[in-house]
Coordinates of C-alpha atoms in Angstrom, one line a residue:
X1 CA 142.9 -11.8 32.1
X2 CA 141.5 -11.1 28.7
X3 CA 145.0 -11.1 27.1
X4 CA 146.0 -14.3 28.9
X5 CA 142.8 -16.0 27.6
X6 CA 143.4 -14.7 24.1
X7 CA 147.1 -15.8 24.1
X8 CA 146.2 -19.3 25.3
X9 CA 144.2 -19.8 22.1
X10 CA 147.4 -19.5 20.1
X11 CA 149.9 -21.2 22.4
X12 CA 150.6 -24.6 24.0
X13 CA 152.3 -22.9 27.0
X14 CA 151.0 -23.6 30.5
X15 CA 149.0 -26.7 29.6
X16 CA 147.5 -28.2 32.7
X17 CA 148.5 -31.7 34.0
X18 CA 145.8 -34.4 33.4
X19 CA 145.3 -37.7 35.2
X20 CA 143.8 -40.8 33.6
X21 CA 143.2 -44.1 35.4
X22 CA 146.8 -45.2 35.2
X23 CA 148.8 -42.2 33.9
X24 CA 149.7 -38.6 34.7
X25 CA 150.2 -36.4 31.7
X26 CA 152.1 -33.1 32.1
X27 CA 154.4 -31.0 29.9
X28 CA 157.9 -32.2 30.0
X29 CA 160.4 -30.2 32.0
X30 CA 164.2 -30.2 32.0
X31 CA 164.2 -32.6 35.0
X32 CA 162.7 -35.2 32.7
X33 CA 165.5 -35.0 30.2
X34 CA 167.3 -38.2 31.3
X35 CA 164.0 -40.2 31.3
X36 CA 163.1 -38.9 27.8
X37 CA 166.6 -39.8 26.5
X38 CA 166.4 -43.3 28.0
X39 CA 162.9 -43.9 26.6
X40 CA 163.6 -42.4 23.2
X41 CA 167.1 -43.8 22.4
X42 CA 165.5 -46.9 20.9
X43 CA 165.9 -47.6 17.1
X44 CA 162.2 -48.7 17.1
X45 CA 161.3 -45.1 18.0
X46 CA 164.0 -43.0 16.2
X47 CA 163.6 -45.1 13.1
X48 CA 159.9 -44.1 12.6
X49 CA 159.7 -40.6 14.1
X50 CA 161.2 -38.4 11.4
X51 CA 162.5 -35.6 13.5
X52 CA 164.3 -37.7 16.1
X53 CA 168.1 -38.2 15.4
X54 CA 169.9 -41.5 15.8
X55 CA 171.5 -41.8 18.3
X56 CA 169.2 -39.8 20.5
X57 CA 171.3 -38.1 23.2
X58 CA 170.7 -36.3 26.4
X59 CA 171.4 -33.0 24.6
X60 CA 168.7 -33.9 22.1
X61 CA 166.3 -34.6 24.9
X62 CA 167.0 -31.2 26.5
X63 CA 166.4 -29.5 23.2
X64 CA 163.2 -31.4 22.6
X65 CA 161.8 -30.3 25.9
X66 CA 162.9 -26.7 25.3
X67 CA 162.3 -23.6 27.4
X68 CA 159.0 -22.5 28.9
X69 CA 157.7 -19.7 26.7
X70 CA 154.8 -19.2 24.3
X71 CA 155.1 -21.9 21.7
X72 CA 153.4 -23.8 19.0
X73 CA 154.9 -27.2 20.0
X74 CA 154.8 -28.9 23.4
X75 CA 155.8 -32.4 24.5
X76 CA 153.9 -34.1 27.3
X77 CA 155.3 -36.9 29.4
X78 CA 152.9 -39.8 30.3
X79 CA 154.0 -41.4 33.6
X80 CA 152.8 -44.5 35.2
X81 CA 153.7 -44.7 38.9
X82 CA 156.2 -41.9 38.3
X83 CA 157.9 -43.7 35.4
X84 CA 157.9 -42.2 31.9
X85 CA 156.2 -44.6 29.6
X86 CA 155.3 -42.4 26.6
X87 CA 155.8 -39.0 25.0
X88 CA 153.0 -37.1 23.3
X89 CA 153.9 -34.3 20.9
X90 CA 151.3 -31.5 20.4
X91 CA 151.8 -29.1 17.5
X92 CA 149.6 -26.1 16.5
X93 CA 148.9 -26.2 12.7
X94 CA 147.5 -22.9 11.6
X95 CA 144.4 -21.5 13.1
X96 CA 142.2 -24.6 12.8
X97 CA 144.1 -27.7 13.8
X98 CA 146.4 -29.3 16.4
X99 CA 148.6 -32.3 15.4
X100 CA 149.3 -35.0 17.9
X101 CA 152.1 -37.5 17.7
X102 CA 153.4 -40.0 20.2
X103 CA 155.9 -42.7 21.0
X104 CA 155.7 -45.4 23.7
X105 CA 158.7 -47.0 25.4
X106 CA 159.5 -50.6 24.6
X107 CA 158.6 -52.0 28.1
X108 CA 155.3 -50.2 28.0
X109 CA 154.1 -51.3 24.5
X110 CA 151.1 -53.5 24.2
X111 CA 149.7 -52.5 27.6
X112 CA 147.3 -49.8 26.4
X113 CA 149.4 -46.9 27.7
X114 CA 149.6 -45.3 24.2
X115 CA 145.8 -45.2 23.8
X116 CA 145.3 -43.9 27.3
X117 CA 148.0 -41.2 26.9
X118 CA 146.6 -40.0 23.5
X119 CA 143.1 -39.9 24.9
X120 CA 144.3 -37.9 27.9
X121 CA 146.1 -35.5 25.6
X122 CA 142.9 -35.1 23.5
X123 CA 141.1 -34.2 26.7
X124 CA 143.6 -31.5 27.5
X125 CA 143.4 -30.2 23.9
X126 CA 139.6 -30.2 23.9
X127 CA 139.6 -27.9 26.9
X128 CA 142.1 -25.4 25.4
X129 CA 141.1 -25.6 21.8
X130 CA 137.4 -26.8 21.5
X131 CA 137.0 -25.5 18.0
X132 CA 140.1 -27.0 16.4
X133 CA 140.5 -30.3 14.6
X134 CA 142.9 -32.7 16.1
X135 CA 144.9 -34.6 13.5
X136 CA 147.6 -37.3 13.5
X137 CA 149.6 -38.9 10.7
X138 CA 150.3 -42.6 10.5
X139 CA 151.8 -45.0 8.1
X140 CA 149.0 -47.3 6.9
X141 CA 151.2 -50.4 7.5
X142 CA 151.8 -49.4 11.1
X143 CA 148.9 -51.5 12.5
X144 CA 149.6 -50.8 16.1
X145 CA 149.6 -47.0 15.7
X146 CA 146.6 -47.1 13.4
X147 CA 144.7 -49.2 15.9
X148 CA 145.7 -46.8 18.7
X149 CA 144.3 -43.9 16.7
X150 CA 141.0 -45.7 15.9
X151 CA 140.6 -46.7 19.6
X152 CA 141.1 -43.1 20.6
X153 CA 138.3 -42.0 18.3
X154 CA 140.3 -40.8 15.2
X155 CA 139.1 -41.6 11.7
X156 CA 141.2 -42.2 8.6
X157 CA 140.5 -39.3 6.3
X158 CA 142.0 -41.1 3.3
X159 CA 144.2 -38.0 2.7
X160 CA 147.9 -38.2 2.3
X161 CA 149.9 -36.6 5.1
X162 CA 152.6 -34.0 4.6
X163 CA 155.2 -36.6 5.6
X164 CA 155.9 -39.2 2.8
X165 CA 153.9 -42.5 3.1
X166 CA 151.5 -41.3 5.8
X167 CA 147.8 -40.8 6.1
X168 CA 145.9 -38.2 8.0
X169 CA 143.6 -39.2 10.8
X170 CA 141.3 -36.7 12.3
X171 CA 139.0 -35.9 15.3
X172 CA 136.4 -33.3 14.5
X173 CA 136.0 -30.2 16.7
X174 CA 134.0 -30.8 19.9

């Protein structure tokens, strides 16, 4: 038990599912690949998420989901009534931070699912990593994403992100 607890401090494996009022968040599995591909193969998403290729294929979705093993990256699916509406990326950054990223499908935009999904992911991270900062990067001109982060409790640090043209937003440790 001790080693499992210790290992969980350094891995995003085996994250628990989490329910919000309208969403169920859980790590993506290979059975979700077609839904991930359908949601993500949108130039409005692939054009702003740096690591997503255009076109985004089923094979890309399968590789994004990956295999279940100890890892520093994990993607959660946010489902409303069983339908994938958003993807939340979680990425361990050294010993002190976890980076969160997200994209919301076109039909689900503007309905508050993004804020709800990010807030749910933060709840999962707070349980697993209570002493880590949670950070996100956002382009200052992306008012929808900036607004989402502010609603979810993040603050603009004023610092440049490691991706060009982005700012770092942060939640302090619990």
